[in-house]
GROMACS .gro file of C-alpha atoms in nm:
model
  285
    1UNK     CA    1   2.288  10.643  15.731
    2UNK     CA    2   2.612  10.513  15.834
    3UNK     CA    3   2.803  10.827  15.703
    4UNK     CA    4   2.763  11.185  15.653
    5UNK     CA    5   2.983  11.439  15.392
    6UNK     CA    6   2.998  11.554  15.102
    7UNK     CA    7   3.112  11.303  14.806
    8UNK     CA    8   3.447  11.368  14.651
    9UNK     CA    9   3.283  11.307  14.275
   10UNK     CA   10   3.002  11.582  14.448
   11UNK     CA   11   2.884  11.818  14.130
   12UNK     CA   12   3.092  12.146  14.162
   13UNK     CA   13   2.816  12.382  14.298
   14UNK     CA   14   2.674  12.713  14.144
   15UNK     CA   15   2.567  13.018  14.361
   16UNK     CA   16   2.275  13.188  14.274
   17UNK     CA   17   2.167  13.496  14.422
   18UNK     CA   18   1.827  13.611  14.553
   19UNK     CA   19   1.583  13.736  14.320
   20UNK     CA   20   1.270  13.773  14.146
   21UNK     CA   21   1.167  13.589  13.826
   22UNK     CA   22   0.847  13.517  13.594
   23UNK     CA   23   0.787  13.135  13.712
   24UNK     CA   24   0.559  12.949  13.371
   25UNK     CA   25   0.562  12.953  13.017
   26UNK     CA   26   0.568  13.226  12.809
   27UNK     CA   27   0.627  13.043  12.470
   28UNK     CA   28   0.242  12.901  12.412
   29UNK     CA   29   0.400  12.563  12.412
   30UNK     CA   30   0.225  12.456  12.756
   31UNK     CA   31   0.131  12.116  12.753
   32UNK     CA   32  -0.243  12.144  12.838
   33UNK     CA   33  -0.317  11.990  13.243
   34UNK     CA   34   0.076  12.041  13.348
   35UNK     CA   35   0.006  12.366  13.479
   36UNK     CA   36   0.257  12.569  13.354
   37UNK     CA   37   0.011  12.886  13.348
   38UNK     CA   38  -0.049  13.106  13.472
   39UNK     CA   39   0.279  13.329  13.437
   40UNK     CA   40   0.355  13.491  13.818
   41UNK     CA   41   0.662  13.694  13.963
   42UNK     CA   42   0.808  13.469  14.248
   43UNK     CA   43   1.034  13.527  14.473
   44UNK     CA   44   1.376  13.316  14.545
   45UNK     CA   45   1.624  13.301  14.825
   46UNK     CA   46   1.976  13.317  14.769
   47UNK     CA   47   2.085  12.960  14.709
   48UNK     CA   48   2.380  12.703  14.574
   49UNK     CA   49   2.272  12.479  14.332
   50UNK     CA   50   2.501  12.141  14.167
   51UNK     CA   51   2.643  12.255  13.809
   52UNK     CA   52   2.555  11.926  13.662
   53UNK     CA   53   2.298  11.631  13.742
   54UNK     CA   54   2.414  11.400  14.037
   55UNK     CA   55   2.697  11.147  13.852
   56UNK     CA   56   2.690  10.771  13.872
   57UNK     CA   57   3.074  10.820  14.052
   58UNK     CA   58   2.908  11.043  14.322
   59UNK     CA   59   2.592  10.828  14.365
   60UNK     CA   60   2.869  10.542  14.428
   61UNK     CA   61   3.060  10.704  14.707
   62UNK     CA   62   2.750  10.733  14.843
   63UNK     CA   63   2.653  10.359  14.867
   64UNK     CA   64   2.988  10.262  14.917
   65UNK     CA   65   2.978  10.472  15.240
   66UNK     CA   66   2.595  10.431  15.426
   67UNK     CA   67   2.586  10.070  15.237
   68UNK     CA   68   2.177  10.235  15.058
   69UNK     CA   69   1.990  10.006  14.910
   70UNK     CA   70   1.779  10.177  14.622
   71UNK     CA   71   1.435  10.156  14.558
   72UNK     CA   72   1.499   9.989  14.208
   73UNK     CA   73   1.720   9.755  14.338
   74UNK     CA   74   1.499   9.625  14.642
   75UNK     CA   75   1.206   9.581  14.414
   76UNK     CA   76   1.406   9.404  14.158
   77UNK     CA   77   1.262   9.566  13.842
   78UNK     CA   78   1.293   9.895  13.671
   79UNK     CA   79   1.188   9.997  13.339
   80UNK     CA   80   1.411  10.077  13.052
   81UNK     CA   81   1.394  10.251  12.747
   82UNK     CA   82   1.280   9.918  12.477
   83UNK     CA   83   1.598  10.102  12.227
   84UNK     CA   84   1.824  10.021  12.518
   85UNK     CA   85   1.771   9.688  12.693
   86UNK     CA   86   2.024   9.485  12.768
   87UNK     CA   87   1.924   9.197  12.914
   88UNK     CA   88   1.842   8.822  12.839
   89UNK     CA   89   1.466   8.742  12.708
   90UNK     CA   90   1.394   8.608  13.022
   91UNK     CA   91   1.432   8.934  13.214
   92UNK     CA   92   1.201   9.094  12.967
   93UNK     CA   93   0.878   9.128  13.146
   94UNK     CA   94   0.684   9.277  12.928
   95UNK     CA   95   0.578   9.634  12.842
   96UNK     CA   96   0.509   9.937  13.120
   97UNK     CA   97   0.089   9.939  13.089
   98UNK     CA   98   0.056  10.252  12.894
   99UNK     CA   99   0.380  10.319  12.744
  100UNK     CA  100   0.482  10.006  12.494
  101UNK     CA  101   0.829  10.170  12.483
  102UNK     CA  102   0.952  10.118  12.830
  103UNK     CA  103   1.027   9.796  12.901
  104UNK     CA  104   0.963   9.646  13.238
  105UNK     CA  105   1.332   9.453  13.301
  106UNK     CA  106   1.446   9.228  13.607
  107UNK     CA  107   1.791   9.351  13.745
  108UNK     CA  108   1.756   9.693  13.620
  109UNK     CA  109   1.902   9.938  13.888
  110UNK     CA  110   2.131  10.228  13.907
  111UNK     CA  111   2.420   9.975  13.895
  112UNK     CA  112   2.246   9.840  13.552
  113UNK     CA  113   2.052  10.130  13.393
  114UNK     CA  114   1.979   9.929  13.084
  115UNK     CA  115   1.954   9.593  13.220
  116UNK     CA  116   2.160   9.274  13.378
  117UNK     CA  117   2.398   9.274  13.115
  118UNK     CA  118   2.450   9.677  13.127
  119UNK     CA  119   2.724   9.795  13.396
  120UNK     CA  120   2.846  10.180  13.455
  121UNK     CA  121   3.201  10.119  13.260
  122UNK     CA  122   3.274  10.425  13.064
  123UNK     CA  123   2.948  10.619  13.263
  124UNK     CA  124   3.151  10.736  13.575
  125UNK     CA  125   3.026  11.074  13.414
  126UNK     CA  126   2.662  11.040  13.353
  127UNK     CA  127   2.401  11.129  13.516
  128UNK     CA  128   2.290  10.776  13.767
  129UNK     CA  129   1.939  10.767  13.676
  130UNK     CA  130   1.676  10.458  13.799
  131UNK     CA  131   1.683  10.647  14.137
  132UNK     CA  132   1.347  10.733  14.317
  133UNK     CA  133   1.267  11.043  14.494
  134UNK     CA  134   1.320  10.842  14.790
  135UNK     CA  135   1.682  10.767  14.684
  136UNK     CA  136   1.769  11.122  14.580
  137UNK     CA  137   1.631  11.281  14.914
  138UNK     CA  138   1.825  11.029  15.094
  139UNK     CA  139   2.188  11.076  14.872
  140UNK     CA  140   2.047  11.477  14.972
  141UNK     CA  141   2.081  11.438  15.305
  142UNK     CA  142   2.369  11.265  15.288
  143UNK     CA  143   2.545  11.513  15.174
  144UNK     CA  144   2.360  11.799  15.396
  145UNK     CA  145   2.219  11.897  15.081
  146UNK     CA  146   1.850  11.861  14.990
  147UNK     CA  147   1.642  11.878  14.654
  148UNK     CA  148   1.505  12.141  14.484
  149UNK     CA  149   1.204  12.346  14.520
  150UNK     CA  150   1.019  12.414  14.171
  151UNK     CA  151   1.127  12.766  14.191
  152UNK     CA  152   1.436  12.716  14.252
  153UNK     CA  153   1.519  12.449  13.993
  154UNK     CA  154   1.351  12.710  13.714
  155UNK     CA  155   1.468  13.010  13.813
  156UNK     CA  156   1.842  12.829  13.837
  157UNK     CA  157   1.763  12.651  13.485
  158UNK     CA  158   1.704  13.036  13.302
  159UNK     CA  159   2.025  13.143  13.408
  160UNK     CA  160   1.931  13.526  13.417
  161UNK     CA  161   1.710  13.449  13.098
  162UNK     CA  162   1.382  13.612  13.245
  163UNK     CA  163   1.067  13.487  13.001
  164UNK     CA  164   1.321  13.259  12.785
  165UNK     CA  165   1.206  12.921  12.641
  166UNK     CA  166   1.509  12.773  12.712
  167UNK     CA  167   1.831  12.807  12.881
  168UNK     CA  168   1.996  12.940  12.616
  169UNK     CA  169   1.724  13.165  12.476
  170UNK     CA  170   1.458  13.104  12.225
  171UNK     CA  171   1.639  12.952  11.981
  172UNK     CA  172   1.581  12.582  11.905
  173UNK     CA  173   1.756  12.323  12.007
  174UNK     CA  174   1.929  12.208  11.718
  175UNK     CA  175   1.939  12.625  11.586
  176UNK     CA  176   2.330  12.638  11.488
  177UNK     CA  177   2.395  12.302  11.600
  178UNK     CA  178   2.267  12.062  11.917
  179UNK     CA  179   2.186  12.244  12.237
  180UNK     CA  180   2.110  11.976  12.470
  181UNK     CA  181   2.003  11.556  12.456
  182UNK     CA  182   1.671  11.504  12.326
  183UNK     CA  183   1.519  11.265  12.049
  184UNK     CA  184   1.564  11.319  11.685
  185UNK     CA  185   1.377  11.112  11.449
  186UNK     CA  186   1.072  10.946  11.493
  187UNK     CA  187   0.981  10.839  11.823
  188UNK     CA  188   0.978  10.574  11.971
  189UNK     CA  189   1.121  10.341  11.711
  190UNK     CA  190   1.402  10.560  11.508
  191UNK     CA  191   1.654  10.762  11.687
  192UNK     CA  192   1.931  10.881  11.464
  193UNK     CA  193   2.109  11.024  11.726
  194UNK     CA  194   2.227  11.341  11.535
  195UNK     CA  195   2.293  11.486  11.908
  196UNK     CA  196   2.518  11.164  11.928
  197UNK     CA  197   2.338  11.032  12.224
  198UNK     CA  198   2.097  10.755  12.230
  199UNK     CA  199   2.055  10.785  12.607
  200UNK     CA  200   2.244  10.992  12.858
  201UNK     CA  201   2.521  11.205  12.756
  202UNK     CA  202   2.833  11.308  13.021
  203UNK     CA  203   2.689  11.605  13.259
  204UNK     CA  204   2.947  11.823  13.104
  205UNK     CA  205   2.819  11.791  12.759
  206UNK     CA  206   2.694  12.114  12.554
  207UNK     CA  207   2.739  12.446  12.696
  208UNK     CA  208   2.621  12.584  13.039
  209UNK     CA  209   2.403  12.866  13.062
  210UNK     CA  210   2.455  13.171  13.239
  211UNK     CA  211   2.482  13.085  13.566
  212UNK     CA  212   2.690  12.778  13.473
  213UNK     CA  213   2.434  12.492  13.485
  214UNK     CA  214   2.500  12.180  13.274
  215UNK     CA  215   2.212  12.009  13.064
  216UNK     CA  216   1.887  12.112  13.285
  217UNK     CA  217   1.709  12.035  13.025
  218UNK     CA  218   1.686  11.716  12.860
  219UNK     CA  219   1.949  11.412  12.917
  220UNK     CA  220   1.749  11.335  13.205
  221UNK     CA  221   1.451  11.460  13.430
  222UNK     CA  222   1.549  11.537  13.765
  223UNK     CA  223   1.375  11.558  14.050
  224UNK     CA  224   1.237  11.819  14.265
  225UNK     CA  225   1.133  11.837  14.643
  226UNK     CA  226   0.750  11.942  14.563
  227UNK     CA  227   0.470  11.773  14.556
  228UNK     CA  228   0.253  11.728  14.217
  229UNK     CA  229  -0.067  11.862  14.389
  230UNK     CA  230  -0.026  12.181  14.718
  231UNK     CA  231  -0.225  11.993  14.940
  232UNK     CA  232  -0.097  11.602  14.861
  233UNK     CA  233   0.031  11.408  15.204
  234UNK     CA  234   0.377  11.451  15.208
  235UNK     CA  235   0.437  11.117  15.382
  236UNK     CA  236   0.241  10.887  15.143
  237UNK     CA  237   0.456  10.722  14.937
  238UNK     CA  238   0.204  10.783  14.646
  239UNK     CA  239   0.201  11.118  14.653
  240UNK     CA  240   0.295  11.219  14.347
  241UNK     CA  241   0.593  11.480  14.293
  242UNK     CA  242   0.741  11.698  14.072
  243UNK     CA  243   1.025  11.637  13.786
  244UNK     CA  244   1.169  11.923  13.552
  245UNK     CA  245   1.342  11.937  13.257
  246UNK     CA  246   1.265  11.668  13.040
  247UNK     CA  247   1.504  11.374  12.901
  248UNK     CA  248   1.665  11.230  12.626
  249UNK     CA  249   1.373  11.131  12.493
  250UNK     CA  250   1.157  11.434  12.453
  251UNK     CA  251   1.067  11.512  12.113
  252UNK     CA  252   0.819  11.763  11.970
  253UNK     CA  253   0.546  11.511  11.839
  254UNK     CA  254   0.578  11.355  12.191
  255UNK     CA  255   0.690  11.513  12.462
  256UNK     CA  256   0.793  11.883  12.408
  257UNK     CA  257   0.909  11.909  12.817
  258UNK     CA  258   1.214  11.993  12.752
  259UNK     CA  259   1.191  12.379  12.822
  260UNK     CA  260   1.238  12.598  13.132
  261UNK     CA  261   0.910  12.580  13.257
  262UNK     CA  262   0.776  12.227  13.164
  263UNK     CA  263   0.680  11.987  13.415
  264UNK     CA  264   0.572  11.638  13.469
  265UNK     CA  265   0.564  11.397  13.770
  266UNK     CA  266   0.519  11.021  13.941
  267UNK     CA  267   0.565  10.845  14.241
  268UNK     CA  268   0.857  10.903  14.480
  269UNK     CA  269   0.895  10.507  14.503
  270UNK     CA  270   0.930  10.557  14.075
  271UNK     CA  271   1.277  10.515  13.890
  272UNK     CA  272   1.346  10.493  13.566
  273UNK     CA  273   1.649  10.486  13.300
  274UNK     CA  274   1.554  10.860  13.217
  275UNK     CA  275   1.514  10.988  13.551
  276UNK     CA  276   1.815  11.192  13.775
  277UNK     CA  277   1.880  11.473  13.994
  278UNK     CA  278   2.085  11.762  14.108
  279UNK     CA  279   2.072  11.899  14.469
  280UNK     CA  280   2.048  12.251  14.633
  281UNK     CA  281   2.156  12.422  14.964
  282UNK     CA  282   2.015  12.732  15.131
  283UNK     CA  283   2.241  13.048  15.175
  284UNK     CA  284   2.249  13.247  15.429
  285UNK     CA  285   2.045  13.582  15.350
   0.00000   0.00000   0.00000
């Protein structure tokens, strides 16, 4: 890296203090193979974790300073929600194998989230998303910061909410009006956006919870230092690891991740226009 510091646009940062917590769901909505169960007390260092996601401003004082070439952008593809292309025919690919709603688009980066003829005007406060692990661990460092550990992304995401569902409680997410950025509709073709959002909403939308985090769940998933599986190589870049909190296009019939305890993963060399991050430090005990 050519520099080192902290980025002016840098999330303001939360303390948290040491403590114990029930890490897992206790709502019976665990999706089956994510191991979410079984419930167990962990315990968490003291720690300072970013109020919002990382923003497309910050992620550009980053490049503008070390001169990082993303993942995204070396490969030259990226996949993109099919709702929110914008790009010729020609830089259509095709669909992801597996998932006919993503959209496999040439020149999609963090510069373009939605395509070649997408730019970041007006999104100085969103979330950057088509960033791989690789590219979040590096802005991490960058910042003498570093991401996550599962534990401490949950435990920061209850905000004092021991056993809760979500954030905020139990209640749902559109209980008394919209509580964070997911789908409504019917997925994946009909989005009517009753949250106002067809894709990422400014980190500072809804309300925090109660230790002041912004949107940890949905918007977007962010990423966490862990591997998917305890014992996967932590230097192959196919290990898989771990993202939490689910994204703006969670919905019940399809993907109900958008809890406290959910998880999901992929490759660190994967980005995506649904994919972000927030970073940590450690406190002194």
């Amino acid at each position: 890296m050519a520099a080192t510091g902290r980025a002016e646009h840098h999330p303001a940062e939360v303390l948290v203090a040491a403590g114990q917590f029930a890490m897992g769901d206790s709502s019976g909505d665990a999706n089956p193979g994510d191991a979410e169960l079984p419930i167990r007390r962990v315990d968490v260092a003291a720690f300072g974790i970013d109020s919002t996601s990382v923003t497309n401003a910050a992620f550009a004082e980053f490049v503008a300073a070390t001169g990082y070439v993303t993942d995204a952008e070396d490969l030259g593809i990226s996949p993109v929600f099919h709702l929110a292309v914008r790009a010729d025919d020609r830089d259509v690919l095709g669909a992801a194998s597996g998932t006919p709603w993503w959209a496999v688009v040439r020149g999609a980066d963090w510069r373009h989230p939605a395509g070649p003829l997408s730019s970041l005007d007006g999104l100085d406060d969103h979330p950057v998303v088509q960033v791989t692990w690789r590219d979040a661990t590096a802005y991490a460092a960058w910042c003498g910061r570093r991401l996550p550990s599962e534990a401490e992304w949950e435990y920061a995401s209850r905000g004092g909410l021991d056993g809760a569902k979500y954030p905020w409680g139990d209640a749902e997410v559109d209980e008394g009006g919209w509580r964070a950025n997911i789908w409504q509709g019917r997925f994946p073709t009909v989005n009517t956006c009753e949250d106002g959002y067809l894709t990422t909403a400014p980190v500072h939308t809804f309300a925090p919870n109660g230790y002041g985090l912004w949107q940890s769940v949905g918007n977007v998933w962010e990423w966490c230092h862990d591997t998917w599986l305890p014992d996967a190589d932590q230097a192959d870049p196919e290990a898989l690891r771990v993202m939490r909190g689910g994204s703006y296009l969670c919905h019940i019939s399809y993907c109900n991740r958008y809890r406290n305890s959910a998880r999901t993963s992929t490759t660190a060399d994967s980005a995506s226009g649904n994919v972000g991050f927030r970073t940590v430090r450690s406190l002194a005990p």
